[in-house]
Coordinates of C-alpha atoms and ligand atoms in Angstrom, one line a residue:
M822 CA 0.0 0.0 0.0
S823 CA 1.5 3.4 -0.9
V824 CA 0.3 6.8 0.1
P825 CA -0.9 8.9 -2.9
E826 CA 1.5 11.7 -3.5
A827 CA -1.3 14.3 -3.8
W828 CA -4.6 13.5 -2.5
R829 CA -7.9 15.5 -2.3
G830 CA -9.4 15.9 1.1
A831 CA -13.0 16.7 2.0
H832 CA -12.2 20.3 1.3
G833 CA -11.5 19.4 -2.4
K834 CA -7.9 20.8 -2.5
P835 CA -4.9 18.6 -3.4
V836 CA -2.8 17.7 -0.4
A837 CA 0.8 16.5 -0.5
L838 CA 0.9 13.9 2.3
P839 CA 4.1 13.9 4.4
A840 CA 6.3 10.8 4.2
E841 CA 6.0 10.2 7.9
I842 CA 2.3 9.2 7.6
D843 CA 2.0 5.5 8.3
I844 CA -1.1 4.0 6.7
T845 CA -0.5 0.5 8.1
V846 CA -1.3 1.8 11.6
P847 CA -4.8 3.3 12.5
S848 CA -4.7 7.0 13.5
V849 CA -7.2 8.7 15.9
A850 CA -7.5 11.6 13.6
R851 CA -8.3 9.5 10.5
G852 CA -10.6 7.0 12.4
Y853 CA -12.6 9.9 13.8
D854 CA -12.8 11.5 10.4
Y855 CA -14.2 8.2 9.2
A856 CA -16.8 8.1 12.1
L857 CA -17.9 11.5 11.1
G858 CA -18.4 10.4 7.6
G859 CA -15.3 12.2 6.2
K860 CA -13.1 11.2 3.3
N861 CA -9.6 11.6 4.9
N862 CA -9.0 8.1 6.0
F863 CA -7.4 4.9 4.9
E864 CA -8.6 1.3 5.0
V865 CA -6.7 0.6 8.1
D866 CA -8.5 3.4 9.9
R867 CA -11.9 2.2 8.6
I868 CA -11.2 -1.4 9.8
A869 CA -10.2 -0.1 13.3
A870 CA -13.2 2.1 13.6
D871 CA -15.7 -0.7 12.4
G872 CA -14.0 -3.0 15.0
L873 CA -14.8 -0.5 17.7
T874 CA -18.3 -0.1 16.5
K875 CA -18.8 -3.9 16.8
V876 CA -17.7 -3.8 20.5
F877 CA -19.4 -0.5 21.2
P878 CA -22.2 0.6 18.9
G879 CA -22.0 4.1 20.4
T880 CA -18.7 4.9 18.6
V881 CA -20.2 6.8 15.8
P882 CA -23.1 8.5 17.7
L883 CA -20.4 9.6 20.3
A884 CA -18.2 11.1 17.5
L885 CA -21.2 13.0 16.2
D886 CA -22.3 14.1 19.6
N887 CA -18.8 15.4 20.4
R888 CA -18.7 17.4 17.2
A889 CA -22.2 18.8 17.8
F890 CA -21.2 19.9 21.3
L891 CA -18.0 21.6 19.9
R892 CA -20.3 23.5 17.3
R893 CA -22.7 24.7 20.0
G894 CA -19.8 25.6 22.3
V895 CA -17.8 27.6 19.7
R896 CA -21.1 29.4 18.8
Y897 CA -21.6 30.3 22.4
L898 CA -18.0 31.5 22.9
V899 CA -18.1 33.8 19.8
A900 CA -21.7 35.0 19.6
E901 CA -22.5 35.2 23.3
A902 CA -19.2 35.4 25.3
G903 CA -17.5 37.7 22.7
I904 CA -14.3 35.6 22.1
R905 CA -12.2 36.6 19.1
Q906 CA -9.3 34.3 19.5
I907 CA -9.3 30.6 19.7
V908 CA -6.7 27.8 20.2
D909 CA -8.2 24.4 19.3
I910 CA -5.9 21.7 20.8
G911 CA -6.3 18.3 19.2
S912 CA -8.3 19.8 16.5
G913 CA -8.6 16.8 14.2
L914 CA -8.9 16.7 10.3
P915 CA -10.9 19.4 8.6
S916 CA -14.5 18.3 8.7
A917 CA -17.9 19.5 8.4
G918 CA -18.4 22.5 10.5
N919 CA -14.8 23.4 11.3
V920 CA -14.2 25.7 14.2
H921 CA -13.1 28.6 12.1
E922 CA -16.1 28.3 9.8
I923 CA -18.5 28.4 12.8
A924 CA -16.7 31.3 14.2
H925 CA -16.4 33.2 11.0
D926 CA -20.2 32.8 10.3
I927 CA -20.5 35.2 13.3
D928 CA -17.5 37.4 12.8
P929 CA -15.0 36.7 10.0
Q930 CA -12.2 38.4 12.1
V931 CA -12.0 35.6 14.8
R932 CA -8.4 34.3 14.9
V933 CA -8.1 30.5 15.2
V934 CA -4.9 28.3 15.9
Y935 CA -5.5 24.7 15.1
V936 CA -3.2 22.3 17.0
D937 CA -2.8 18.5 16.4
I938 CA 0.0 15.9 16.8
D939 CA -1.0 14.0 13.7
P940 CA 1.1 15.3 10.7
I941 CA -1.9 14.5 8.3
V942 CA -3.8 17.3 10.2
L943 CA -1.1 19.7 9.4
A944 CA -1.0 18.7 5.6
H945 CA -4.7 19.1 5.2
G946 CA -4.9 22.2 7.3
R947 CA -2.4 23.9 5.2
A948 CA -4.2 23.0 2.1
L949 CA -7.5 24.2 3.5
L950 CA -6.2 27.4 4.9
A951 CA -3.7 28.5 2.3
D952 CA -5.5 31.7 1.5
N953 CA -7.0 32.3 5.1
N954 CA -5.1 35.0 7.1
T955 CA -7.1 34.6 10.3
T956 CA -6.5 30.9 10.8
T957 CA -3.5 28.6 11.0
V958 CA -2.5 25.2 12.0
I959 CA 0.6 23.9 14.0
Q960 CA 1.8 20.4 14.9
A961 CA 2.4 20.0 18.6
D962 CA 1.7 17.7 21.6
A963 CA -1.2 18.5 23.9
A964 CA 0.9 17.0 26.6
D965 CA 3.3 19.9 26.2
P966 CA 0.9 22.9 26.4
G967 CA 3.8 25.3 26.7
S968 CA 5.1 24.4 23.3
I969 CA 1.7 25.3 21.9
L970 CA 1.2 28.6 23.6
D971 CA 4.8 29.6 23.0
H972 CA 4.8 28.6 19.4
P973 CA 5.7 31.4 17.1
E974 CA 2.5 31.0 15.0
T975 CA 0.4 31.0 18.2
R976 CA 2.0 34.2 19.4
Q977 CA 1.4 35.7 16.0
F978 CA -2.3 34.9 16.1
I979 CA -3.3 35.0 19.7
H980 CA -2.7 38.2 21.9
P981 CA -2.2 36.5 25.3
D982 CA -3.2 39.6 27.4
E983 CA -6.6 39.6 25.9
P984 CA -9.3 36.9 26.5
F985 CA -9.1 33.8 24.3
A986 CA -10.7 30.4 24.4
V987 CA -8.9 27.1 24.6
L988 CA -10.8 24.2 23.1
M989 CA -9.9 20.7 24.3
A990 CA -12.7 18.7 22.7
G991 CA -12.2 14.9 22.6
I992 CA -8.4 15.3 23.3
L993 CA -7.6 14.9 27.1
H994 CA -9.0 11.3 26.9
H995 CA -6.1 10.7 24.5
L996 CA -3.7 11.5 27.1
P997 CA -2.7 8.6 29.4
D998 CA -2.5 9.2 33.2
S999 CA 1.4 9.3 32.7
K1000 CA 0.9 12.5 30.7
D1001 CA -1.1 14.1 33.5
P1002 CA -4.2 15.5 31.7
A1003 CA -5.3 17.4 34.9
G1004 CA -1.7 18.9 34.8
V1005 CA -2.1 20.0 31.2
A1006 CA -5.5 21.6 32.0
R1007 CA -4.0 23.4 35.0
Y1008 CA -1.0 24.8 33.0
V1009 CA -3.4 26.0 30.3
K1010 CA -5.6 27.8 33.0
E1011 CA -2.6 29.5 34.5
R1012 CA -1.7 30.9 31.1
M1013 CA -5.2 32.0 30.2
S1014 CA -5.8 35.9 30.7
P1015 CA -8.8 37.0 32.8
G1016 CA -12.0 36.5 30.8
S1017 CA -10.7 33.5 28.9
Y1018 CA -12.7 30.3 28.5
L1019 CA -11.8 26.6 28.5
L1020 CA -14.1 24.2 26.7
V1021 CA -13.6 20.4 27.4
S1022 CA -15.4 17.3 26.3
N1023 CA -14.3 13.7 27.1
F1024 CA -15.3 10.2 27.1
L1025 CA -17.0 9.4 30.4
D1026 CA -17.1 6.5 32.8
D1027 CA -20.4 7.1 34.4
D1028 CA -20.2 3.7 36.3
D1029 CA -21.2 1.7 33.3
P1030 CA -19.2 -1.5 32.6
R1031 CA -19.3 -0.8 28.8
A1032 CA -17.1 2.3 29.4
R1033 CA -14.4 -0.1 30.8
E1034 CA -14.8 -2.4 27.9
M1035 CA -14.6 0.5 25.4
D1036 CA -11.5 1.8 27.3
A1037 CA -9.7 -1.4 26.8
K1038 CA -10.7 -1.8 23.2
M1039 CA -9.6 1.8 22.4
E1040 CA -6.4 1.1 24.1
S1041 CA -5.7 -2.0 22.0
V1042 CA -6.8 -0.4 18.6
F1043 CA -5.4 3.1 18.9
G1044 CA -3.2 2.9 21.9
T1045 CA -5.2 5.7 23.5
G1046 CA -8.7 6.7 24.6
R1047 CA -9.6 6.7 28.3
F1048 CA -13.0 6.8 29.8
R1049 CA -12.6 8.9 33.1
T1050 CA -15.0 9.6 35.9
W1051 CA -17.0 12.8 36.7
V1052 CA -14.5 13.4 39.5
E1053 CA -11.5 13.4 37.1
H1054 CA -13.4 15.6 34.5
T1055 CA -14.4 18.1 37.3
A1056 CA -10.7 18.6 38.1
Y1057 CA -10.1 20.1 34.6
F1058 CA -12.3 23.0 35.4
E1059 CA -11.0 23.6 38.9
G1060 CA -10.7 27.4 39.6
L1061 CA -12.9 28.4 36.7
E1062 CA -16.5 29.7 36.9
M1063 CA -18.7 27.3 35.0
V1064 CA -20.9 28.5 32.2
E1065 CA -24.4 27.3 32.7
P1066 CA -25.5 24.4 32.8
G1067 CA -22.0 23.4 34.1
L1068 CA -20.2 20.2 33.4
V1069 CA -22.9 17.8 32.1
Y1070 CA -23.5 15.0 29.6
A1071 CA -22.4 16.8 26.3
N1072 CA -25.9 16.4 24.8
E1073 CA -27.4 18.3 27.8
W1074 CA -25.0 21.2 27.3
R1075 CA -27.4 23.9 25.7
P1076 CA -29.1 21.4 23.2
D1077 CA -30.5 22.8 20.0
E1078 CA -32.8 21.5 17.4
L1079 CA -30.0 19.2 15.9
T1080 CA -29.1 17.7 19.3
D1081 CA -29.9 13.9 19.3
S1082 CA -32.1 13.7 22.4
E1083 CA -33.0 10.1 21.7
N1084 CA -29.4 8.9 21.9
E1085 CA -28.7 6.1 24.3
W1086 CA -25.0 6.8 24.3
T1087 CA -25.4 10.2 25.9
T1088 CA -24.1 9.1 29.3
F1089 CA -20.6 8.3 27.7
L1090 CA -19.6 11.9 26.9
S1091 CA -19.2 14.9 29.2
G1092 CA -18.8 18.5 28.2
G1093 CA -18.5 21.9 29.8
I1094 CA -17.2 25.4 29.5
G1095 CA -15.4 27.3 32.2
R1096 CA -14.5 31.0 32.5
K1097 CA -11.5 32.5 34.2
A1098 CA -12.4 35.4 36.4
Ligands
SAM2390 C1 -11.4 12.7 18.7 S1 -10.3 13.8 17.7 C2 -11.1 15.2 18.3 C3 -11.2 16.4 17.1 C4 -11.9 17.7 17.5 N1 -11.4 18.3 18.6 C5 -13.3 17.5 17.7 O1 -13.7 17.5 18.9 O2 -14.1 17.2 16.9 C6 -8.9 13.8 18.7 C7 -7.7 14.5 18.0 O3 -6.7 14.7 18.9 C8 -5.5 14.4 18.3 N2 -4.4 14.0 19.2 C9 -4.3 12.8 19.9 N3 -3.3 12.9 20.8 C10 -2.8 14.1 20.7 C11 -1.7 14.8 21.4 N4 -1.0 14.2 22.3 N5 -1.5 16.1 21.1 C12 -2.3 16.8 20.1 N6 -3.2 16.2 19.4 C13 -3.5 14.9 19.8 C14 -5.7 13.4 17.2 O4 -4.7 13.2 16.2 C15 -7.2 13.7 16.9 O5 -7.1 14.6 15.7

């Protein structure tokens, strides 16, 4: 199997795929893209995601719910909270309803820095954003948030003394305990200026044995993906004022007409937004 030299992503622009992309090993970014109905994935990713769905039929609904929570959260941050700068950590591949598109529907001047560890995200992001001067993408590890906030491109796009939003949607559950996700959130909060916001969504272990099964399966397929408890999730927001309705099942965070209220997987995903006073 070889990687096509130039490939059209969901955005229709040709993408030169970097040599370091390994299409023999499933990637979280590409598997998530497949679950969302995207085209930026390979057979190995589709097999992995289909394998997860067999064990845990909630795989696709959870991906869609997570994306929908992100969409509602970004709309709140820009339209209601007045945020004009966003750092999206673990942003994933360009997909339907990208953060910058949601933000720009409200105000085209909103600046967005996308961050992901997977080189394929950088390749697609560069193609998508080539002629966009408000939005950029960098490759970095969420476990090292200092390298993100001090990155030259972040410094160019984000004024640290003004309020900004940090999005960590579906990313802290990809950090193992050894990478100290609560420490990552703490560091980010320390660096946020007053009036800034933190958005977090994560796989939730709401005392359901299926969460433990899925945790083990995610670990074996992707090497990452932890279902953590409410207590662990609450720690991410410690020290912030919670935006109503607080930290809740993601589908219960300001649902709109598109929210899937019939969804039996709702209890496997938490979401919330906190504000630094
Ligand atoms: C489930 S996707 C979430 C995408 C998007 N934030 C959303 O909510 O729709 C998780 C993303 O996190 C990225 N990721 C995983 N581990 C990471 C790390 N240590 N640092 C940065 N990104 C990471 C993956 O490559 C993937 O694109």
